[in-house]
mmCIF file with all atom_site columns, C-alpha atoms in Angstrom:
data_model
loop_
_atom_site.group_PDB
_atom_site.id
_atom_site.type_symbol
_atom_site.label_atom_id
_atom_site.label_alt_id
_atom_site.label_comp_id
_atom_site.label_asym_id
_atom_site.label_entity_id
_atom_site.label_seq_id
_atom_site.pdbx_PDB_ins_code
_atom_site.Cartn_x
_atom_site.Cartn_y
_atom_site.Cartn_z
_atom_site.occupancy
_atom_site.B_iso_or_equiv
_atom_site.pdbx_formal_charge
_atom_site.auth_seq_id
_atom_site.auth_comp_id
_atom_site.auth_asym_id
_atom_site.auth_atom_id
_atom_site.pdbx_PDB_model_num
ATOM 1   C CA . MET W 1 1   ? -1.614  21.432  18.900  1.00 0.00 ? 1   MET W CA 1
ATOM 2   C CA . LYS W 1 2   ? -2.662  18.310  16.952  1.00 0.00 ? 2   LYS W CA 1
ATOM 3   C CA . LYS W 1 3   ? -0.143  19.082  14.214  1.00 0.00 ? 3   LYS W CA 1
ATOM 4   C CA . LEU W 1 4   ? 2.592   19.581  16.814  1.00 0.00 ? 4   LEU W CA 1
ATOM 5   C CA . LEU W 1 5   ? 1.838   16.218  18.401  1.00 0.00 ? 5   LEU W CA 1
ATOM 6   C CA . LEU W 1 6   ? 1.828   14.510  15.010  1.00 0.00 ? 6   LEU W CA 1
ATOM 7   C CA . LEU W 1 7   ? 5.124   16.156  14.101  1.00 0.00 ? 7   LEU W CA 1
ATOM 8   C CA . ILE W 1 8   ? 6.684   15.086  17.421  1.00 0.00 ? 8   ILE W CA 1
ATOM 9   C CA . ALA W 1 9   ? 5.431   11.533  16.831  1.00 0.00 ? 9   ALA W CA 1
ATOM 10  C CA . ALA W 1 10  ? 6.821   11.603  13.303  1.00 0.00 ? 10  ALA W CA 1
ATOM 11  C CA . VAL W 1 11  ? 10.209  12.842  14.447  1.00 0.00 ? 11  VAL W CA 1
ATOM 12  C CA . THR W 1 12  ? 10.289  10.225  17.184  1.00 0.00 ? 12  THR W CA 1
ATOM 13  C CA . LEU W 1 13  ? 9.384   7.479   14.731  1.00 0.00 ? 13  LEU W CA 1
ATOM 14  C CA . ALA W 1 14  ? 11.300  8.915   11.802  1.00 0.00 ? 14  ALA W CA 1
ATOM 15  C CA . ASN W 1 15  ? 14.546  7.231   12.667  1.00 0.00 ? 15  ASN W CA 1
ATOM 16  C CA . SER W 1 16  ? 12.945  3.802   12.674  1.00 0.00 ? 16  SER W CA 1
ATOM 17  C CA . ALA W 1 17  ? 10.281  4.443   10.023  1.00 0.00 ? 17  ALA W CA 1
ATOM 18  C CA . ALA W 1 18  ? 12.479  6.308   7.551   1.00 0.00 ? 18  ALA W CA 1
ATOM 19  C CA . ALA W 1 19  ? 15.353  3.860   8.055   1.00 0.00 ? 19  ALA W CA 1
ATOM 20  C CA . GLU W 1 20  ? 13.065  1.084   6.827   1.00 0.00 ? 20  GLU W CA 1
ATOM 21  C CA . ILE W 1 21  ? 12.337  2.789   3.517   1.00 0.00 ? 21  ILE W CA 1
ATOM 22  C CA . LEU W 1 22  ? 15.538  2.759   1.454   1.00 0.00 ? 22  LEU W CA 1
ATOM 23  C CA . ASP W 1 23  ? 15.205  6.281   0.082   1.00 0.00 ? 23  ASP W CA 1
ATOM 24  C CA . PRO W 1 24  ? 12.508  8.046   2.151   1.00 0.00 ? 24  PRO W CA 1
ATOM 25  C CA . VAL W 1 25  ? 12.274  11.180  -0.005  1.00 0.00 ? 25  VAL W CA 1
ATOM 26  C CA . PRO W 1 26  ? 8.497   11.564  -0.527  1.00 0.00 ? 26  PRO W CA 1
ATOM 27  C CA . ALA W 1 27  ? 8.653   12.399  -4.244  1.00 0.00 ? 27  ALA W CA 1
ATOM 28  C CA . LYS W 1 28  ? 10.865  9.356   -4.914  1.00 0.00 ? 28  LYS W CA 1
ATOM 29  C CA . VAL W 1 29  ? 8.740   7.003   -2.826  1.00 0.00 ? 29  VAL W CA 1
ATOM 30  C CA . CYS W 1 30  ? 5.579   8.242   -4.577  1.00 0.00 ? 30  CYS W CA 1
ATOM 31  C CA . SER W 1 31  ? 7.036   7.159   -7.915  1.00 0.00 ? 31  SER W CA 1
ATOM 32  C CA . LEU W 1 32  ? 8.490   3.776   -6.898  1.00 0.00 ? 32  LEU W CA 1
ATOM 33  C CA . LEU W 1 33  ? 5.867   1.935   -8.955  1.00 0.00 ? 33  LEU W CA 1
ATOM 34  C CA . SER W 1 34  ? 5.624   4.302   -11.925 1.00 0.00 ? 34  SER W CA 1
ATOM 35  C CA . ASP W 1 35  ? 6.783   1.593   -14.308 1.00 0.00 ? 35  ASP W CA 1
ATOM 36  C CA . ALA W 1 36  ? 3.937   -0.630  -13.080 1.00 0.00 ? 36  ALA W CA 1
ATOM 37  C CA . GLY W 1 37  ? 1.289   1.980   -13.892 1.00 0.00 ? 37  GLY W CA 1
ATOM 38  C CA . LEU W 1 38  ? 0.963   3.012   -10.236 1.00 0.00 ? 38  LEU W CA 1
ATOM 39  C CA . LYS W 1 39  ? 2.668   6.410   -10.087 1.00 0.00 ? 39  LYS W CA 1
ATOM 40  C CA . GLY W 1 40  ? 1.635   8.375   -7.037  1.00 0.00 ? 40  GLY W CA 1
ATOM 41  C CA . ARG W 1 41  ? 0.482   11.924  -7.585  1.00 0.00 ? 41  ARG W CA 1
ATOM 42  C CA . LYS W 1 42  ? 2.308   14.849  -5.976  1.00 0.00 ? 42  LYS W CA 1
ATOM 43  C CA . TRP W 1 43  ? 3.094   14.530  -2.240  1.00 0.00 ? 43  TRP W CA 1
ATOM 44  C CA . VAL W 1 44  ? 0.684   16.533  -0.087  1.00 0.00 ? 44  VAL W CA 1
ATOM 45  C CA . ASP W 1 45  ? 2.417   17.493  3.169   1.00 0.00 ? 45  ASP W CA 1
ATOM 46  C CA . ASP W 1 46  ? -0.811  18.227  5.063   1.00 0.00 ? 46  ASP W CA 1
ATOM 47  C CA . TYR W 1 47  ? -4.257  16.928  4.176   1.00 0.00 ? 47  TYR W CA 1
ATOM 48  C CA . GLY W 1 48  ? -5.677  19.224  6.846   1.00 0.00 ? 48  GLY W CA 1
ATOM 49  C CA . ASP W 1 49  ? -5.616  16.630  9.613   1.00 0.00 ? 49  ASP W CA 1
ATOM 50  C CA . GLY W 1 50  ? -1.837  16.533  10.049  1.00 0.00 ? 50  GLY W CA 1
ATOM 51  C CA . SER W 1 51  ? -1.356  13.513  7.794   1.00 0.00 ? 51  SER W CA 1
ATOM 52  C CA . ALA W 1 52  ? 0.562   13.605  4.524   1.00 0.00 ? 52  ALA W CA 1
ATOM 53  C CA . GLY W 1 53  ? 0.972   11.387  1.499   1.00 0.00 ? 53  GLY W CA 1
ATOM 54  C CA . CYS W 1 54  ? 0.306   10.583  -2.109  1.00 0.00 ? 54  CYS W CA 1
ATOM 55  C CA . ALA W 1 55  ? -1.730  8.023   -4.008  1.00 0.00 ? 55  ALA W CA 1
ATOM 56  C CA . SER W 1 56  ? -1.866  6.587   -7.486  1.00 0.00 ? 56  SER W CA 1
ATOM 57  C CA . ASP W 1 57  ? -4.928  6.410   -9.664  1.00 0.00 ? 57  ASP W CA 1
ATOM 58  C CA . TYR W 1 58  ? -6.766  3.085   -9.596  1.00 0.00 ? 58  TYR W CA 1
ATOM 59  C CA . LYS W 1 59  ? -5.414  0.614   -12.136 1.00 0.00 ? 59  LYS W CA 1
ATOM 60  C CA . ASP W 1 60  ? -8.053  -1.746  -13.526 1.00 0.00 ? 60  ASP W CA 1
ATOM 61  C CA . ILE W 1 61  ? -7.067  -5.398  -13.533 1.00 0.00 ? 61  ILE W CA 1
ATOM 62  C CA . GLY W 1 62  ? -9.036  -7.408  -16.048 1.00 0.00 ? 62  GLY W CA 1
ATOM 63  C CA . THR W 1 63  ? -12.322 -6.254  -17.516 1.00 0.00 ? 63  THR W CA 1
ATOM 64  C CA . SER W 1 64  ? -15.918 -6.223  -16.384 1.00 0.00 ? 64  SER W CA 1
ATOM 65  C CA . ASN W 1 65  ? -19.242 -4.829  -17.489 1.00 0.00 ? 65  ASN W CA 1
ATOM 66  C CA . ASP W 1 66  ? -19.494 -3.436  -13.978 1.00 0.00 ? 66  ASP W CA 1
ATOM 67  C CA . LEU W 1 67  ? -16.560 -2.265  -11.896 1.00 0.00 ? 67  LEU W CA 1
ATOM 68  C CA . ALA W 1 68  ? -13.322 -4.179  -12.579 1.00 0.00 ? 68  ALA W CA 1
ATOM 69  C CA . ASN W 1 69  ? -10.963 -5.351  -9.867  1.00 0.00 ? 69  ASN W CA 1
ATOM 70  C CA . ASN W 1 70  ? -8.506  -2.525  -9.296  1.00 0.00 ? 70  ASN W CA 1
ATOM 71  C CA . LEU W 1 71  ? -5.192  -1.808  -7.640  1.00 0.00 ? 71  LEU W CA 1
ATOM 72  C CA . ALA W 1 72  ? -3.868  1.399   -6.085  1.00 0.00 ? 72  ALA W CA 1
ATOM 73  C CA . TYR W 1 73  ? -0.635  2.504   -4.402  1.00 0.00 ? 73  TYR W CA 1
ATOM 74  C CA . TYR W 1 74  ? -0.548  4.764   -1.331  1.00 0.00 ? 74  TYR W CA 1
ATOM 75  C CA . VAL W 1 75  ? 2.258   6.446   0.602   1.00 0.00 ? 75  VAL W CA 1
ATOM 76  C CA . THR W 1 76  ? 1.464   7.936   4.002   1.00 0.00 ? 76  THR W CA 1
ATOM 77  C CA . GLY W 1 77  ? 3.374   9.984   6.522   1.00 0.00 ? 77  GLY W CA 1
ATOM 78  C CA . VAL W 1 78  ? 3.515   13.237  8.393   1.00 0.00 ? 78  VAL W CA 1
ATOM 79  C CA . SER W 1 79  ? 4.916   16.461  6.915   1.00 0.00 ? 79  SER W CA 1
ATOM 80  C CA . GLN W 1 80  ? 7.937   15.292  4.881   1.00 0.00 ? 80  GLN W CA 1
ATOM 81  C CA . TYR W 1 81  ? 8.301   11.934  6.682   1.00 0.00 ? 81  TYR W CA 1
ATOM 82  C CA . VAL W 1 82  ? 7.323   8.761   4.847   1.00 0.00 ? 82  VAL W CA 1
ATOM 83  C CA . MET W 1 83  ? 5.923   6.281   7.344   1.00 0.00 ? 83  MET W CA 1
ATOM 84  C CA . GLU W 1 84  ? 4.273   3.570   5.220   1.00 0.00 ? 84  GLU W CA 1
ATOM 85  C CA . VAL W 1 85  ? 3.768   2.377   1.669   1.00 0.00 ? 85  VAL W CA 1
ATOM 86  C CA . LYS W 1 86  ? 0.709   0.322   0.801   1.00 0.00 ? 86  LYS W CA 1
ATOM 87  C CA . LEU W 1 87  ? -0.947  -1.485  -2.061  1.00 0.00 ? 87  LEU W CA 1
ATOM 88  C CA . VAL W 1 88  ? -4.710  -1.970  -1.979  1.00 0.00 ? 88  VAL W CA 1
ATOM 89  C CA . LEU W 1 89  ? -6.474  -4.385  -4.297  1.00 0.00 ? 89  LEU W CA 1
ATOM 90  C CA . ASN W 1 90  ? -10.244 -3.968  -4.517  1.00 0.00 ? 90  ASN W CA 1
ATOM 91  C CA . TYR W 1 91  ? -11.859 -7.254  -5.488  1.00 0.00 ? 91  TYR W CA 1
ATOM 92  C CA . ASN W 1 92  ? -14.943 -5.772  -7.127  1.00 0.00 ? 92  ASN W CA 1
ATOM 93  C CA . GLN W 1 93  ? -15.287 -9.051  -9.047  1.00 0.00 ? 93  GLN W CA 1
ATOM 94  C CA . PRO W 1 94  ? -14.483 -11.563 -6.280  1.00 0.00 ? 94  PRO W CA 1
ATOM 95  C CA . ARG W 1 95  ? -15.352 -14.537 -8.507  1.00 0.00 ? 95  ARG W CA 1
ATOM 96  C CA . GLN W 1 96  ? -12.555 -13.503 -10.874 1.00 0.00 ? 96  GLN W CA 1
ATOM 97  C CA . PRO W 1 97  ? -9.584  -13.097 -8.521  1.00 0.00 ? 97  PRO W CA 1
ATOM 98  C CA . SER W 1 98  ? -6.717  -14.748 -10.450 1.00 0.00 ? 98  SER W CA 1
ATOM 99  C CA . LYS W 1 99  ? -5.425  -11.866 -12.590 1.00 0.00 ? 99  LYS W CA 1
ATOM 100 C CA . ALA W 1 100 ? -5.928  -9.365  -9.785  1.00 0.00 ? 100 ALA W CA 1
ATOM 101 C CA . THR W 1 101 ? -4.110  -11.503 -7.214  1.00 0.00 ? 101 THR W CA 1
ATOM 102 C CA . ALA W 1 102 ? -1.223  -12.051 -9.652  1.00 0.00 ? 102 ALA W CA 1
ATOM 103 C CA . ALA W 1 103 ? -1.002  -8.271  -10.221 1.00 0.00 ? 103 ALA W CA 1
ATOM 104 C CA . LEU W 1 104 ? -0.970  -7.613  -6.467  1.00 0.00 ? 104 LEU W CA 1
ATOM 105 C CA . ILE W 1 105 ? 1.788   -10.161 -5.921  1.00 0.00 ? 105 ILE W CA 1
ATOM 106 C CA . ALA W 1 106 ? 3.900   -8.726  -8.775  1.00 0.00 ? 106 ALA W CA 1
ATOM 107 C CA . ALA W 1 107 ? 3.494   -5.148  -7.486  1.00 0.00 ? 107 ALA W CA 1
ATOM 108 C CA . SER W 1 108 ? 4.205   -6.259  -3.897  1.00 0.00 ? 108 SER W CA 1
ATOM 109 C CA . LYS W 1 109 ? 7.419   -8.005  -4.948  1.00 0.00 ? 109 LYS W CA 1
ATOM 110 C CA . LYS W 1 110 ? 8.577   -4.932  -6.845  1.00 0.00 ? 110 LYS W CA 1
ATOM 111 C CA . LEU W 1 111 ? 7.653   -2.608  -3.963  1.00 0.00 ? 111 LEU W CA 1
ATOM 112 C CA . SER W 1 112 ? 9.362   -4.786  -1.368  1.00 0.00 ? 112 SER W CA 1
ATOM 113 C CA . GLU W 1 113 ? 12.637  -4.715  -3.323  1.00 0.00 ? 113 GLU W CA 1
ATOM 114 C CA . ARG W 1 114 ? 12.458  -0.978  -3.944  1.00 0.00 ? 114 ARG W CA 1
ATOM 115 C CA . ALA W 1 115 ? 11.128  0.231   -0.598  1.00 0.00 ? 115 ALA W CA 1
ATOM 116 C CA . LEU W 1 116 ? 12.722  -2.250  1.817   1.00 0.00 ? 116 LEU W CA 1
ATOM 117 C CA . GLY W 1 117 ? 15.651  -3.550  -0.220  1.00 0.00 ? 117 GLY W CA 1
ATOM 118 C CA . ALA W 1 118 ? 14.663  -7.205  0.175   1.00 0.00 ? 118 ALA W CA 1
ATOM 119 C CA . GLY W 1 119 ? 12.585  -9.735  -1.665  1.00 0.00 ? 119 GLY W CA 1
ATOM 120 C CA . LEU W 1 120 ? 9.068   -10.589 -0.609  1.00 0.00 ? 120 LEU W CA 1
ATOM 121 C CA . PRO W 1 121 ? 9.130   -13.888 1.322   1.00 0.00 ? 121 PRO W CA 1
ATOM 122 C CA . ASP W 1 122 ? 7.036   -16.842 0.176   1.00 0.00 ? 122 ASP W CA 1
ATOM 123 C CA . SER W 1 123 ? 5.084   -16.653 3.453   1.00 0.00 ? 123 SER W CA 1
ATOM 124 C CA . VAL W 1 124 ? 3.779   -13.195 2.468   1.00 0.00 ? 124 VAL W CA 1
ATOM 125 C CA . VAL W 1 125 ? 2.956   -14.356 -1.060  1.00 0.00 ? 125 VAL W CA 1
ATOM 126 C CA . THR W 1 126 ? 0.918   -17.174 0.510   1.00 0.00 ? 126 THR W CA 1
ATOM 127 C CA . LEU W 1 127 ? -0.931  -14.677 2.733   1.00 0.00 ? 127 LEU W CA 1
ATOM 128 C CA . ILE W 1 128 ? -1.770  -12.566 -0.326  1.00 0.00 ? 128 ILE W CA 1
ATOM 129 C CA . LYS W 1 129 ? -2.985  -15.595 -2.305  1.00 0.00 ? 129 LYS W CA 1
ATOM 130 C CA . ARG W 1 130 ? -5.205  -16.716 0.564   1.00 0.00 ? 130 ARG W CA 1
ATOM 131 C CA . GLY W 1 131 ? -6.336  -13.219 1.508   1.00 0.00 ? 131 GLY W CA 1
ATOM 132 C CA . GLU W 1 132 ? -5.278  -13.856 5.098   1.00 0.00 ? 132 GLU W CA 1
ATOM 133 C CA . HIS W 1 133 ? -4.003  -11.489 7.753   1.00 0.00 ? 133 HIS W CA 1
ATOM 134 C CA . GLY W 1 134 ? -0.370  -11.831 8.801   1.00 0.00 ? 134 GLY W CA 1
ATOM 135 C CA . SER W 1 135 ? 3.024   -10.165 8.771   1.00 0.00 ? 135 SER W CA 1
ATOM 136 C CA . ALA W 1 136 ? 6.699   -10.869 8.246   1.00 0.00 ? 136 ALA W CA 1
ATOM 137 C CA . LYS W 1 137 ? 9.961   -9.039  8.814   1.00 0.00 ? 137 LYS W CA 1
ATOM 138 C CA . VAL W 1 138 ? 11.490  -8.095  5.459   1.00 0.00 ? 138 VAL W CA 1
ATOM 139 C CA . GLY W 1 139 ? 14.899  -6.437  5.368   1.00 0.00 ? 139 GLY W CA 1
ATOM 140 C CA . SER W 1 140 ? 14.790  -3.711  8.006   1.00 0.00 ? 140 SER W CA 1
ATOM 141 C CA . GLY W 1 141 ? 11.013  -3.380  7.757   1.00 0.00 ? 141 GLY W CA 1
ATOM 142 C CA . VAL W 1 142 ? 7.776   -5.268  8.195   1.00 0.00 ? 142 VAL W CA 1
ATOM 143 C CA . VAL W 1 143 ? 5.248   -6.325  5.571   1.00 0.00 ? 143 VAL W CA 1
ATOM 144 C CA . GLU W 1 144 ? 1.679   -6.839  6.749   1.00 0.00 ? 144 GLU W CA 1
ATOM 145 C CA . VAL W 1 145 ? -1.203  -8.312  4.787   1.00 0.00 ? 145 VAL W CA 1
ATOM 146 C CA . MET W 1 146 ? -4.782  -7.561  5.758   1.00 0.00 ? 146 MET W CA 1
ATOM 147 C CA . ARG W 1 147 ? -8.153  -8.466  4.242   1.00 0.00 ? 147 ARG W CA 1
ATOM 148 C CA . GLU W 1 148 ? -11.327 -6.460  4.718   1.00 0.00 ? 148 GLU W CA 1
ATOM 149 C CA . ASP W 1 149 ? -14.649 -7.946  3.633   1.00 0.00 ? 149 ASP W CA 1
ATOM 150 C CA . TRP W 1 150 ? -17.162 -5.321  2.572   1.00 0.00 ? 150 TRP W CA 1
ATOM 151 C CA . PRO W 1 151 ? -20.386 -5.031  4.557   1.00 0.00 ? 151 PRO W CA 1
ATOM 152 C CA . THR W 1 152 ? -22.345 -5.321  1.292   1.00 0.00 ? 152 THR W CA 1
ATOM 153 C CA . GLY W 1 153 ? -20.984 -8.843  0.781   1.00 0.00 ? 153 GLY W CA 1
ATOM 154 C CA . LYS W 1 154 ? -20.218 -7.916  -2.837  1.00 0.00 ? 154 LYS W CA 1
ATOM 155 C CA . GLY W 1 155 ? -16.448 -7.888  -2.586  1.00 0.00 ? 155 GLY W CA 1
ATOM 156 C CA . TYR W 1 156 ? -13.430 -7.330  -0.416  1.00 0.00 ? 156 TYR W CA 1
ATOM 157 C CA . GLU W 1 157 ? -10.024 -5.690  -0.413  1.00 0.00 ? 157 GLU W CA 1
ATOM 158 C CA . VAL W 1 158 ? -6.537  -6.890  0.401   1.00 0.00 ? 158 VAL W CA 1
ATOM 159 C CA . HIS W 1 159 ? -3.929  -4.462  1.747   1.00 0.00 ? 159 HIS W CA 1
ATOM 160 C CA . VAL W 1 160 ? -0.169  -5.077  1.580   1.00 0.00 ? 160 VAL W CA 1
ATOM 161 C CA . MET W 1 161 ? 1.509   -2.562  3.907   1.00 0.00 ? 161 MET W CA 1
ATOM 162 C CA . MET W 1 162 ? 5.229   -1.971  4.322   1.00 0.00 ? 162 MET W CA 1
ATOM 163 C CA . ARG W 1 163 ? 6.836   0.027   7.089   1.00 0.00 ? 163 ARG W CA 1
#
């Protein structure tokens, strides 16, 4: 029953969600950032909870004796419907954010062009640089930036989501 409801929701949203992604074929969307070292693995059409998607491996940004800052690319949906693409930057070294933030901005610009067919506005770049929550309409889609501080106080992550 849960899968049926998710599929109905996906079909209902598919026209608007899929229309926002230029070429919503899961395998193609999973490899949009291959040339940036963020190739998504094979699309999984059911993780067991009705959701679907793919993800890249983490890409280290900079170096550290501990855990480096790292960037990953995610595509989520239901069945064969792509609903959202997302970049997540883990600031494991929050005192060394420059290279990581620059990498997130570069990947976000590339993803915006390829997924939504429009450039990333300066307002979104500013949100990413500041690690602030906000959103902007881009092409036929929306780009949202969100920051999550870790409960440990040892770092945080910034998400750039496009739908």
